[in-house]
Amino acid sequence: MSAIIGRTRAMVERYMGKLDPSHDILHVDRVTRLAMHLAKSCVDQGHSVNMELVELAALCHDVGDRKYYEGTETGGELIYTFLTKEGYEPTMASSVSRIVDNIGFRKELGWDDAKDDIEEVKWRNKCVELHIVQDADKLDAIGAFGVLRCAAFSGAKNNTLYRADEDPLENMTKDQYELQTKKKSGTAINHFHEKLFRLKTMMRTEKGKIMAEERDRFMRVFVQQVEDEYNLLK
């Protein structure tokens, strides 16, 4: 482990220490392991990947998450300040910052390739390090860990687990997602329909797409079991 990786992880562990188990340092560690796994797969497929960039961005991906953070700076800005104060090369720090500021379901919901800045669109469509960290974060949001994290977050926010009379929002928009987060509304099971079942279709790397298939299947079995139990079918 390089010195900057070690110092960055230590900073992130302190930062995440005040958050609930759905967004703790163990989540960060899982995402980082997943990111490095996906990165190695991309290299095996012939892609050029900056492994240090992937690891740093994965470690920092939840810094500044708006579900918890109410400051004015973005997560990327917070990370750029930290890395450069640690003596990290500014160009690389800027690359880490840029990736961090483009991680998250809410942010992707707001993307519009036809309307957004053309250079930004080109970058986010070709940056393999971005795709790797995006996929790693999504993979830890689905499957068995996704179920655990959804329950943990719902408990921390005192959100309802299941209501048979409350339908999920179809094709949730960025504005709807942000409003739901602000109001702490919605239910845990509806979250699967509104977000988690969509993540498989948003994967960017080939390995990520393969891994998402099994995790998505597991979640669908779980949600069906919940609904069957409620309806006294099992």
JSON list of C-alpha atoms in Angstrom, two decimals:
[
{"chain": "A", "resi": 1, "resn": "MET", "atom": "CA", "xyz": [0.00, 0.00, 0.00]},
{"chain": "A", "resi": 2, "resn": "SER", "atom": "CA", "xyz": [1.41, 3.39, -0.99]},
{"chain": "A", "resi": 3, "resn": "ALA", "atom": "CA", "xyz": [1.66, 6.19, 1.56]},
{"chain": "A", "resi": 4, "resn": "ILE", "atom": "CA", "xyz": [-1.06, 8.28, -0.08]},
{"chain": "A", "resi": 5, "resn": "ILE", "atom": "CA", "xyz": [-3.43, 5.32, -0.22]},
{"chain": "A", "resi": 6, "resn": "GLY", "atom": "CA", "xyz": [-2.87, 4.66, 3.50]},
{"chain": "A", "resi": 7, "resn": "ARG", "atom": "CA", "xyz": [-3.35, 8.28, 4.52]},
{"chain": "A", "resi": 8, "resn": "THR", "atom": "CA", "xyz": [-6.44, 8.60, 2.35]},
{"chain": "A", "resi": 9, "resn": "ARG", "atom": "CA", "xyz": [-8.05, 5.49, 3.80]},
{"chain": "A", "resi": 10, "resn": "ALA", "atom": "CA", "xyz": [-7.33, 6.75, 7.32]},
{"chain": "A", "resi": 11, "resn": "MET", "atom": "CA", "xyz": [-9.02, 10.07, 6.49]},
{"chain": "A", "resi": 12, "resn": "VAL", "atom": "CA", "xyz": [-12.02, 8.31, 4.96]},
{"chain": "A", "resi": 13, "resn": "GLU", "atom": "CA", "xyz": [-12.35, 6.01, 7.98]},
{"chain": "A", "resi": 14, "resn": "ARG", "atom": "CA", "xyz": [-12.56, 9.06, 10.24]},
{"chain": "A", "resi": 15, "resn": "TYR", "atom": "CA", "xyz": [-15.04, 10.75, 7.89]},
{"chain": "A", "resi": 16, "resn": "MET", "atom": "CA", "xyz": [-17.31, 7.70, 7.56]},
{"chain": "A", "resi": 17, "resn": "GLY", "atom": "CA", "xyz": [-17.13, 6.95, 11.29]},
{"chain": "A", "resi": 18, "resn": "LYS", "atom": "CA", "xyz": [-20.15, 9.13, 12.01]},
{"chain": "A", "resi": 19, "resn": "LEU", "atom": "CA", "xyz": [-22.38, 7.50, 9.38]},
{"chain": "A", "resi": 20, "resn": "ASP", "atom": "CA", "xyz": [-24.68, 4.48, 9.63]},
{"chain": "A", "resi": 21, "resn": "PRO", "atom": "CA", "xyz": [-23.65, 0.94, 8.55]},
{"chain": "A", "resi": 22, "resn": "SER", "atom": "CA", "xyz": [-25.00, 1.41, 5.03]},
{"chain": "A", "resi": 23, "resn": "HIS", "atom": "CA", "xyz": [-22.24, 3.96, 4.40]},
{"chain": "A", "resi": 24, "resn": "ASP", "atom": "CA", "xyz": [-19.42, 3.01, 6.74]},
{"chain": "A", "resi": 25, "resn": "ILE", "atom": "CA", "xyz": [-15.74, 2.25, 6.13]},
{"chain": "A", "resi": 26, "resn": "LEU", "atom": "CA", "xyz": [-16.58, -1.41, 5.52]},
{"chain": "A", "resi": 27, "resn": "HIS", "atom": "CA", "xyz": [-18.77, -0.35, 2.60]},
{"chain": "A", "resi": 28, "resn": "VAL", "atom": "CA", "xyz": [-15.86, 1.72, 1.31]},
{"chain": "A", "resi": 29, "resn": "ASP", "atom": "CA", "xyz": [-13.51, -1.24, 1.65]},
{"chain": "A", "resi": 30, "resn": "ARG", "atom": "CA", "xyz": [-15.90, -3.51, -0.25]},
{"chain": "A", "resi": 31, "resn": "VAL", "atom": "CA", "xyz": [-16.27, -0.97, -3.04]},
{"chain": "A", "resi": 32, "resn": "THR", "atom": "CA", "xyz": [-12.49, -0.57, -3.22]},
{"chain": "A", "resi": 33, "resn": "ARG", "atom": "CA", "xyz": [-11.97, -4.35, -3.44]},
{"chain": "A", "resi": 34, "resn": "LEU", "atom": "CA", "xyz": [-14.62, -4.57, -6.13]},
{"chain": "A", "resi": 35, "resn": "ALA", "atom": "CA", "xyz": [-13.06, -1.67, -8.03]},
{"chain": "A", "resi": 36, "resn": "MET", "atom": "CA", "xyz": [-9.63, -3.28, -8.04]},
{"chain": "A", "resi": 37, "resn": "HIS", "atom": "CA", "xyz": [-11.19, -6.58, -9.15]},
{"chain": "A", "resi": 38, "resn": "LEU", "atom": "CA", "xyz": [-12.97, -4.86, -12.03]},
{"chain": "A", "resi": 39, "resn": "ALA", "atom": "CA", "xyz": [-9.83, -2.90, -12.90]},
{"chain": "A", "resi": 40, "resn": "LYS", "atom": "CA", "xyz": [-7.78, -6.08, -13.22]},
{"chain": "A", "resi": 41, "resn": "SER", "atom": "CA", "xyz": [-10.46, -7.55, -15.46]},
{"chain": "A", "resi": 42, "resn": "CYS", "atom": "CA", "xyz": [-10.36, -4.44, -17.66]},
{"chain": "A", "resi": 43, "resn": "VAL", "atom": "CA", "xyz": [-6.57, -4.72, -17.92]},
{"chain": "A", "resi": 44, "resn": "ASP", "atom": "CA", "xyz": [-6.92, -8.38, -18.91]},
{"chain": "A", "resi": 45, "resn": "GLN", "atom": "CA", "xyz": [-9.27, -7.23, -21.67]},
{"chain": "A", "resi": 46, "resn": "GLY", "atom": "CA", "xyz": [-6.64, -4.84, -23.01]},
{"chain": "A", "resi": 47, "resn": "HIS", "atom": "CA", "xyz": [-7.73, -1.57, -21.42]},
{"chain": "A", "resi": 48, "resn": "SER", "atom": "CA", "xyz": [-5.20, 0.88, -20.00]},
{"chain": "A", "resi": 49, "resn": "VAL", "atom": "CA", "xyz": [-6.13, 1.54, -16.36]},
{"chain": "A", "resi": 50, "resn": "ASN", "atom": "CA", "xyz": [-4.51, 3.81, -13.79]},
{"chain": "A", "resi": 51, "resn": "MET", "atom": "CA", "xyz": [-4.80, 1.55, -10.76]},
{"chain": "A", "resi": 52, "resn": "GLU", "atom": "CA", "xyz": [-3.86, 4.21, -8.20]},
{"chain": "A", "resi": 53, "resn": "LEU", "atom": "CA", "xyz": [-6.52, 6.53, -9.60]},
{"chain": "A", "resi": 54, "resn": "VAL", "atom": "CA", "xyz": [-9.11, 3.76, -9.31]},
{"chain": "A", "resi": 55, "resn": "GLU", "atom": "CA", "xyz": [-8.14, 2.95, -5.72]},
{"chain": "A", "resi": 56, "resn": "LEU", "atom": "CA", "xyz": [-8.14, 6.55, -4.54]},
{"chain": "A", "resi": 57, "resn": "ALA", "atom": "CA", "xyz": [-11.44, 7.37, -6.23]},
{"chain": "A", "resi": 58, "resn": "ALA", "atom": "CA", "xyz": [-13.04, 4.21, -4.79]},
{"chain": "A", "resi": 59, "resn": "LEU", "atom": "CA", "xyz": [-11.82, 5.07, -1.30]},
{"chain": "A", "resi": 60, "resn": "CYS", "atom": "CA", "xyz": [-13.19, 8.61, -1.59]},
{"chain": "A", "resi": 61, "resn": "HIS", "atom": "CA", "xyz": [-16.38, 7.95, -3.55]},
{"chain": "A", "resi": 62, "resn": "ASP", "atom": "CA", "xyz": [-18.81, 8.69, -0.69]},
{"chain": "A", "resi": 63, "resn": "VAL", "atom": "CA", "xyz": [-17.10, 11.79, 0.69]},
{"chain": "A", "resi": 64, "resn": "GLY", "atom": "CA", "xyz": [-19.58, 14.64, 0.31]},
{"chain": "A", "resi": 65, "resn": "ASP", "atom": "CA", "xyz": [-22.58, 12.34, -0.26]},
{"chain": "A", "resi": 66, "resn": "ARG", "atom": "CA", "xyz": [-25.62, 14.64, -0.13]},
{"chain": "A", "resi": 67, "resn": "LYS", "atom": "CA", "xyz": [-27.65, 12.09, 1.81]},
{"chain": "A", "resi": 68, "resn": "TYR", "atom": "CA", "xyz": [-25.47, 13.07, 4.76]},
{"chain": "A", "resi": 69, "resn": "TYR", "atom": "CA", "xyz": [-23.34, 16.10, 3.89]},
{"chain": "A", "resi": 70, "resn": "GLU", "atom": "CA", "xyz": [-24.84, 19.60, 3.93]},
{"chain": "A", "resi": 71, "resn": "GLY", "atom": "CA", "xyz": [-21.75, 21.69, 3.23]},
{"chain": "A", "resi": 72, "resn": "THR", "atom": "CA", "xyz": [-21.24, 23.88, 0.17]},
{"chain": "A", "resi": 73, "resn": "GLU", "atom": "CA", "xyz": [-18.24, 22.05, -1.30]},
{"chain": "A", "resi": 74, "resn": "THR", "atom": "CA", "xyz": [-18.62, 18.98, -3.48]},
{"chain": "A", "resi": 75, "resn": "GLY", "atom": "CA", "xyz": [-17.06, 15.70, -2.48]},
{"chain": "A", "resi": 76, "resn": "GLY", "atom": "CA", "xyz": [-14.52, 16.17, -5.23]},
{"chain": "A", "resi": 77, "resn": "GLU", "atom": "CA", "xyz": [-13.53, 19.57, -3.90]},
{"chain": "A", "resi": 78, "resn": "LEU", "atom": "CA", "xyz": [-13.09, 18.17, -0.40]},
{"chain": "A", "resi": 79, "resn": "ILE", "atom": "CA", "xyz": [-10.90, 15.37, -1.78]},
{"chain": "A", "resi": 80, "resn": "TYR", "atom": "CA", "xyz": [-8.82, 17.71, -3.95]},
{"chain": "A", "resi": 81, "resn": "THR", "atom": "CA", "xyz": [-8.07, 19.87, -0.92]},
{"chain": "A", "resi": 82, "resn": "PHE", "atom": "CA", "xyz": [-7.10, 16.85, 1.16]},
{"chain": "A", "resi": 83, "resn": "LEU", "atom": "CA", "xyz": [-4.89, 15.25, -1.49]},
{"chain": "A", "resi": 84, "resn": "THR", "atom": "CA", "xyz": [-3.01, 18.40, -2.41]},
{"chain": "A", "resi": 85, "resn": "LYS", "atom": "CA", "xyz": [-2.41, 19.23, 1.27]},
{"chain": "A", "resi": 86, "resn": "GLU", "atom": "CA", "xyz": [-0.92, 15.76, 1.53]},
{"chain": "A", "resi": 87, "resn": "GLY", "atom": "CA", "xyz": [1.48, 16.68, -1.26]},
{"chain": "A", "resi": 88, "resn": "TYR", "atom": "CA", "xyz": [-0.22, 14.63, -3.96]},
{"chain": "A", "resi": 89, "resn": "GLU", "atom": "CA", "xyz": [0.35, 15.76, -7.54]},
{"chain": "A", "resi": 90, "resn": "PRO", "atom": "CA", "xyz": [-2.39, 18.33, -8.44]},
{"chain": "A", "resi": 91, "resn": "THR", "atom": "CA", "xyz": [-3.23, 16.86, -11.84]},
{"chain": "A", "resi": 92, "resn": "MET", "atom": "CA", "xyz": [-3.81, 13.43, -10.34]},
{"chain": "A", "resi": 93, "resn": "ALA", "atom": "CA", "xyz": [-5.72, 14.96, -7.43]},
{"chain": "A", "resi": 94, "resn": "SER", "atom": "CA", "xyz": [-7.94, 16.71, -9.97]},
{"chain": "A", "resi": 95, "resn": "SER", "atom": "CA", "xyz": [-8.60, 13.39, -11.72]},
{"chain": "A", "resi": 96, "resn": "VAL", "atom": "CA", "xyz": [-9.63, 11.74, -8.45]},
{"chain": "A", "resi": 97, "resn": "SER", "atom": "CA", "xyz": [-11.84, 14.73, -7.66]},
{"chain": "A", "resi": 98, "resn": "ARG", "atom": "CA", "xyz": [-13.53, 14.59, -11.06]},
{"chain": "A", "resi": 99, "resn": "ILE", "atom": "CA", "xyz": [-14.39, 10.92, -10.68]},
{"chain": "A", "resi": 100, "resn": "VAL", "atom": "CA", "xyz": [-15.73, 11.40, -7.14]},
{"chain": "A", "resi": 101, "resn": "ASP", "atom": "CA", "xyz": [-18.01, 14.18, -8.37]},
{"chain": "A", "resi": 102, "resn": "ASN", "atom": "CA", "xyz": [-19.49, 11.82, -10.97]},
{"chain": "A", "resi": 103, "resn": "ILE", "atom": "CA", "xyz": [-20.26, 8.85, -8.72]},
{"chain": "A", "resi": 104, "resn": "GLY", "atom": "CA", "xyz": [-23.84, 8.29, -7.63]},
{"chain": "A", "resi": 105, "resn": "PHE", "atom": "CA", "xyz": [-27.26, 7.26, -8.88]},
{"chain": "A", "resi": 106, "resn": "ARG", "atom": "CA", "xyz": [-28.67, 10.75, -8.32]},
{"chain": "A", "resi": 107, "resn": "LYS", "atom": "CA", "xyz": [-25.98, 12.31, -10.48]},
{"chain": "A", "resi": 108, "resn": "GLU", "atom": "CA", "xyz": [-26.44, 9.81, -13.29]},
{"chain": "A", "resi": 109, "resn": "LEU", "atom": "CA", "xyz": [-30.19, 10.46, -13.28]},
{"chain": "A", "resi": 110, "resn": "GLY", "atom": "CA", "xyz": [-29.40, 14.08, -14.10]},
{"chain": "A", "resi": 111, "resn": "TRP", "atom": "CA", "xyz": [-27.17, 13.32, -17.06]},
{"chain": "A", "resi": 112, "resn": "ASP", "atom": "CA", "xyz": [-28.38, 14.22, -20.54]},
{"chain": "A", "resi": 113, "resn": "ASP", "atom": "CA", "xyz": [-25.82, 13.55, -23.28]},
{"chain": "A", "resi": 114, "resn": "ALA", "atom": "CA", "xyz": [-27.80, 15.64, -25.75]},
{"chain": "A", "resi": 115, "resn": "LYS", "atom": "CA", "xyz": [-27.78, 18.76, -23.54]},
{"chain": "A", "resi": 116, "resn": "ASP", "atom": "CA", "xyz": [-24.72, 18.50, -21.31]},
{"chain": "A", "resi": 117, "resn": "ASP", "atom": "CA", "xyz": [-21.32, 20.00, -22.11]},
{"chain": "A", "resi": 118, "resn": "ILE", "atom": "CA", "xyz": [-19.90, 17.98, -24.99]},
{"chain": "A", "resi": 119, "resn": "GLU", "atom": "CA", "xyz": [-16.42, 17.64, -23.48]},
{"chain": "A", "resi": 120, "resn": "GLU", "atom": "CA", "xyz": [-17.90, 16.43, -20.19]},
{"chain": "A", "resi": 121, "resn": "VAL", "atom": "CA", "xyz": [-20.04, 13.90, -22.05]},
{"chain": "A", "resi": 122, "resn": "LYS", "atom": "CA", "xyz": [-17.00, 12.62, -23.96]},
{"chain": "A", "resi": 123, "resn": "TRP", "atom": "CA", "xyz": [-14.99, 12.25, -20.77]},
{"chain": "A", "resi": 124, "resn": "ARG", "atom": "CA", "xyz": [-17.63, 10.40, -18.77]},
{"chain": "A", "resi": 125, "resn": "ASN", "atom": "CA", "xyz": [-18.31, 8.07, -21.71]},
{"chain": "A", "resi": 126, "resn": "LYS", "atom": "CA", "xyz": [-14.66, 7.12, -22.22]},
{"chain": "A", "resi": 127, "resn": "CYS", "atom": "CA", "xyz": [-13.05, 7.31, -18.75]},
{"chain": "A", "resi": 128, "resn": "VAL", "atom": "CA", "xyz": [-12.57, 3.66, -17.81]},
{"chain": "A", "resi": 129, "resn": "GLU", "atom": "CA", "xyz": [-11.52, 4.53, -14.25]},
{"chain": "A", "resi": 130, "resn": "LEU", "atom": "CA", "xyz": [-14.85, 6.32, -13.77]},
{"chain": "A", "resi": 131, "resn": "HIS", "atom": "CA", "xyz": [-16.74, 3.34, -15.15]},
{"chain": "A", "resi": 132, "resn": "ILE", "atom": "CA", "xyz": [-14.89, 0.95, -12.83]},
{"chain": "A", "resi": 133, "resn": "VAL", "atom": "CA", "xyz": [-15.68, 2.93, -9.67]},
{"chain": "A", "resi": 134, "resn": "GLN", "atom": "CA", "xyz": [-19.29, 3.50, -10.75]},
{"chain": "A", "resi": 135, "resn": "ASP", "atom": "CA", "xyz": [-19.77, -0.22, -11.27]},
{"chain": "A", "resi": 136, "resn": "ALA", "atom": "CA", "xyz": [-18.07, -1.14, -8.00]},
{"chain": "A", "resi": 137, "resn": "ASP", "atom": "CA", "xyz": [-20.35, 1.22, -6.07]},
{"chain": "A", "resi": 138, "resn": "LYS", "atom": "CA", "xyz": [-23.42, -0.18, -7.83]},
{"chain": "A", "resi": 139, "resn": "LEU", "atom": "CA", "xyz": [-22.38, -3.77, -7.15]},
{"chain": "A", "resi": 140, "resn": "ASP", "atom": "CA", "xyz": [-22.26, -3.13, -3.40]},
{"chain": "A", "resi": 141, "resn": "ALA", "atom": "CA", "xyz": [-25.73, -1.56, -3.64]},
{"chain": "A", "resi": 142, "resn": "ILE", "atom": "CA", "xyz": [-27.28, -4.78, -5.02]},
{"chain": "A", "resi": 143, "resn": "GLY", "atom": "CA", "xyz": [-27.27, -8.47, -4.14]},
{"chain": "A", "resi": 144, "resn": "ALA", "atom": "CA", "xyz": [-27.02, -9.69, -0.54]},
{"chain": "A", "resi": 145, "resn": "PHE", "atom": "CA", "xyz": [-25.06, -6.66, 0.63]},
{"chain": "A", "resi": 146, "resn": "GLY", "atom": "CA", "xyz": [-27.58, -4.46, -1.16]},
{"chain": "A", "resi": 147, "resn": "VAL", "atom": "CA", "xyz": [-30.39, -6.02, 0.89]},
{"chain": "A", "resi": 148, "resn": "LEU", "atom": "CA", "xyz": [-28.44, -5.50, 4.11]},
{"chain": "A", "resi": 149, "resn": "ARG", "atom": "CA", "xyz": [-27.54, -1.92, 3.25]},
{"chain": "A", "resi": 150, "resn": "CYS", "atom": "CA", "xyz": [-31.10, -1.02, 2.25]},
{"chain": "A", "resi": 151, "resn": "ALA", "atom": "CA", "xyz": [-32.36, -2.30, 5.61]},
{"chain": "A", "resi": 152, "resn": "ALA", "atom": "CA", "xyz": [-29.57, -0.50, 7.49]},
{"chain": "A", "resi": 153, "resn": "PHE", "atom": "CA", "xyz": [-30.24, 2.82, 5.75]},
{"chain": "A", "resi": 154, "resn": "SER", "atom": "CA", "xyz": [-34.01, 2.49, 6.25]},
{"chain": "A", "resi": 155, "resn": "GLY", "atom": "CA", "xyz": [-33.49, 1.83, 9.94]},
{"chain": "A", "resi": 156, "resn": "ALA", "atom": "CA", "xyz": [-31.11, 4.75, 10.33]},
{"chain": "A", "resi": 157, "resn": "LYS", "atom": "CA", "xyz": [-33.57, 7.12, 8.64]},
{"chain": "A", "resi": 158, "resn": "ASN", "atom": "CA", "xyz": [-36.64, 5.55, 10.29]},
{"chain": "A", "resi": 159, "resn": "ASN", "atom": "CA", "xyz": [-38.15, 4.78, 6.90]},
{"chain": "A", "resi": 160, "resn": "THR", "atom": "CA", "xyz": [-41.03, 2.31, 6.58]},
{"chain": "A", "resi": 161, "resn": "LEU", "atom": "CA", "xyz": [-39.96, -1.16, 5.47]},
{"chain": "A", "resi": 162, "resn": "TYR", "atom": "CA", "xyz": [-43.03, -2.14, 3.44]},
{"chain": "A", "resi": 163, "resn": "ARG", "atom": "CA", "xyz": [-46.48, -0.77, 2.68]},
{"chain": "A", "resi": 164, "resn": "ALA", "atom": "CA", "xyz": [-48.72, -2.77, 0.37]},
{"chain": "A", "resi": 165, "resn": "ASP", "atom": "CA", "xyz": [-50.79, 0.33, -0.44]},
{"chain": "A", "resi": 166, "resn": "GLU", "atom": "CA", "xyz": [-47.81, 2.49, -1.51]},
{"chain": "A", "resi": 167, "resn": "ASP", "atom": "CA", "xyz": [-46.69, 1.94, -5.08]},
{"chain": "A", "resi": 168, "resn": "PRO", "atom": "CA", "xyz": [-43.11, 2.69, -6.12]},
{"chain": "A", "resi": 169, "resn": "LEU", "atom": "CA", "xyz": [-42.41, 5.67, -8.37]},
{"chain": "A", "resi": 170, "resn": "GLU", "atom": "CA", "xyz": [-42.00, 4.57, -11.97]},
{"chain": "A", "resi": 171, "resn": "ASN", "atom": "CA", "xyz": [-38.89, 5.82, -13.80]},
{"chain": "A", "resi": 172, "resn": "MET", "atom": "CA", "xyz": [-37.85, 8.03, -10.90]},
{"chain": "A", "resi": 173, "resn": "THR", "atom": "CA", "xyz": [-36.23, 11.32, -11.95]},
{"chain": "A", "resi": 174, "resn": "LYS", "atom": "CA", "xyz": [-33.36, 13.16, -10.29]},
{"chain": "A", "resi": 175, "resn": "ASP", "atom": "CA", "xyz": [-35.76, 15.73, -8.82]},
{"chain": "A", "resi": 176, "resn": "GLN", "atom": "CA", "xyz": [-38.03, 13.01, -7.43]},
{"chain": "A", "resi": 177, "resn": "TYR", "atom": "CA", "xyz": [-35.06, 11.16, -5.94]},
{"chain": "A", "resi": 178, "resn": "GLU", "atom": "CA", "xyz": [-33.72, 14.29, -4.27]},
{"chain": "A", "resi": 179, "resn": "LEU", "atom": "CA", "xyz": [-37.17, 15.21, -2.89]},
{"chain": "A", "resi": 180, "resn": "GLN", "atom": "CA", "xyz": [-37.67, 11.70, -1.52]},
{"chain": "A", "resi": 181, "resn": "THR", "atom": "CA", "xyz": [-34.25, 11.82, 0.13]},
{"chain": "A", "resi": 182, "resn": "LYS", "atom": "CA", "xyz": [-34.94, 15.25, 1.65]},
{"chain": "A", "resi": 183, "resn": "LYS", "atom": "CA", "xyz": [-38.37, 14.24, 2.97]},
{"chain": "A", "resi": 184, "resn": "LYS", "atom": "CA", "xyz": [-37.13, 10.78, 4.08]},
{"chain": "A", "resi": 185, "resn": "SER", "atom": "CA", "xyz": [-40.16, 9.29, 2.38]},
{"chain": "A", "resi": 186, "resn": "GLY", "atom": "CA", "xyz": [-40.65, 6.08, 0.45]},
{"chain": "A", "resi": 187, "resn": "THR", "atom": "CA", "xyz": [-40.25, 2.52, 1.72]},
{"chain": "A", "resi": 188, "resn": "ALA", "atom": "CA", "xyz": [-37.38, 0.05, 1.80]},
{"chain": "A", "resi": 189, "resn": "ILE", "atom": "CA", "xyz": [-39.07, -2.36, -0.61]},
{"chain": "A", "resi": 190, "resn": "ASN", "atom": "CA", "xyz": [-40.07, 0.42, -2.99]},
{"chain": "A", "resi": 191, "resn": "HIS", "atom": "CA", "xyz": [-36.39, 1.41, -3.06]},
{"chain": "A", "resi": 192, "resn": "PHE", "atom": "CA", "xyz": [-35.65, -1.86, -4.83]},
{"chain": "A", "resi": 193, "resn": "HIS", "atom": "CA", "xyz": [-38.16, -1.04, -7.56]},
{"chain": "A", "resi": 194, "resn": "GLU", "atom": "CA", "xyz": [-37.22, 2.64, -7.81]},
{"chain": "A", "resi": 195, "resn": "LYS", "atom": "CA", "xyz": [-33.44, 2.29, -7.79]},
{"chain": "A", "resi": 196, "resn": "LEU", "atom": "CA", "xyz": [-31.81, -1.05, -7.09]},
{"chain": "A", "resi": 197, "resn": "PHE", "atom": "CA", "xyz": [-33.49, -3.05, -9.86]},
{"chain": "A", "resi": 198, "resn": "ARG", "atom": "CA", "xyz": [-32.34, -0.37, -12.33]},
{"chain": "A", "resi": 199, "resn": "LEU", "atom": "CA", "xyz": [-28.65, -0.62, -11.50]},
{"chain": "A", "resi": 200, "resn": "LYS", "atom": "CA", "xyz": [-28.01, -3.79, -13.53]},
{"chain": "A", "resi": 201, "resn": "THR", "atom": "CA", "xyz": [-28.92, -1.88, -16.70]},
{"chain": "A", "resi": 202, "resn": "MET", "atom": "CA", "xyz": [-26.52, 0.96, -15.82]},
{"chain": "A", "resi": 203, "resn": "MET", "atom": "CA", "xyz": [-23.31, -1.08, -15.54]},
{"chain": "A", "resi": 204, "resn": "ARG", "atom": "CA", "xyz": [-20.40, 0.04, -17.72]},
{"chain": "A", "resi": 205, "resn": "THR", "atom": "CA", "xyz": [-17.72, -2.67, -17.52]},
{"chain": "A", "resi": 206, "resn": "GLU", "atom": "CA", "xyz": [-18.05, -6.17, -18.96]},
{"chain": "A", "resi": 207, "resn": "LYS", "atom": "CA", "xyz": [-17.13, -7.86, -15.67]},
{"chain": "A", "resi": 208, "resn": "GLY", "atom": "CA", "xyz": [-19.50, -5.58, -13.79]},
{"chain": "A", "resi": 209, "resn": "LYS", "atom": "CA", "xyz": [-22.37, -6.53, -16.07]},
{"chain": "A", "resi": 210, "resn": "ILE", "atom": "CA", "xyz": [-21.72, -10.23, -15.44]},
{"chain": "A", "resi": 211, "resn": "MET", "atom": "CA", "xyz": [-21.49, -9.81, -11.66]},
{"chain": "A", "resi": 212, "resn": "ALA", "atom": "CA", "xyz": [-24.65, -7.69, -11.57]},
{"chain": "A", "resi": 213, "resn": "GLU", "atom": "CA", "xyz": [-26.76, -10.44, -13.10]},
{"chain": "A", "resi": 214, "resn": "GLU", "atom": "CA", "xyz": [-26.54, -12.81, -10.12]},
{"chain": "A", "resi": 215, "resn": "ARG", "atom": "CA", "xyz": [-26.87, -10.01, -7.58]},
{"chain": "A", "resi": 216, "resn": "ASP", "atom": "CA", "xyz": [-29.96, -8.70, -9.32]},
{"chain": "A", "resi": 217, "resn": "ARG", "atom": "CA", "xyz": [-31.52, -12.18, -9.35]},
{"chain": "A", "resi": 218, "resn": "PHE", "atom": "CA", "xyz": [-30.92, -12.54, -5.61]},
{"chain": "A", "resi": 219, "resn": "MET", "atom": "CA", "xyz": [-32.66, -9.24, -4.86]},
{"chain": "A", "resi": 220, "resn": "ARG", "atom": "CA", "xyz": [-35.68, -10.14, -6.98]},
{"chain": "A", "resi": 221, "resn": "VAL", "atom": "CA", "xyz": [-36.09, -13.43, -5.11]},
{"chain": "A", "resi": 222, "resn": "PHE", "atom": "CA", "xyz": [-35.85, -11.55, -1.80]},
{"chain": "A", "resi": 223, "resn": "VAL", "atom": "CA", "xyz": [-38.44, -8.92, -2.76]},
{"chain": "A", "resi": 224, "resn": "GLN", "atom": "CA", "xyz": [-40.82, -11.58, -4.09]},
{"chain": "A", "resi": 225, "resn": "GLN", "atom": "CA", "xyz": [-40.46, -13.46, -0.79]},
{"chain": "A", "resi": 226, "resn": "VAL", "atom": "CA", "xyz": [-41.38, -10.32, 1.15]},
{"chain": "A", "resi": 227, "resn": "GLU", "atom": "CA", "xyz": [-44.46, -9.75, -0.99]},
{"chain": "A", "resi": 228, "resn": "ASP", "atom": "CA", "xyz": [-45.49, -13.42, -0.79]},
{"chain": "A", "resi": 229, "resn": "GLU", "atom": "CA", "xyz": [-45.15, -13.43, 3.00]},
{"chain": "A", "resi": 230, "resn": "TYR", "atom": "CA", "xyz": [-47.24, -10.27, 3.30]},
{"chain": "A", "resi": 231, "resn": "ASN", "atom": "CA", "xyz": [-49.91, -11.82, 1.10]},
{"chain": "A", "resi": 232, "resn": "LEU", "atom": "CA", "xyz": [-49.86, -15.01, 3.21]},
{"chain": "A", "resi": 233, "resn": "LEU", "atom": "CA", "xyz": [-48.72, -17.11, 0.28]},
{"chain": "A", "resi": 234, "resn": "LYS", "atom": "CA", "xyz": [-45.72, -18.46, 2.16]}
]
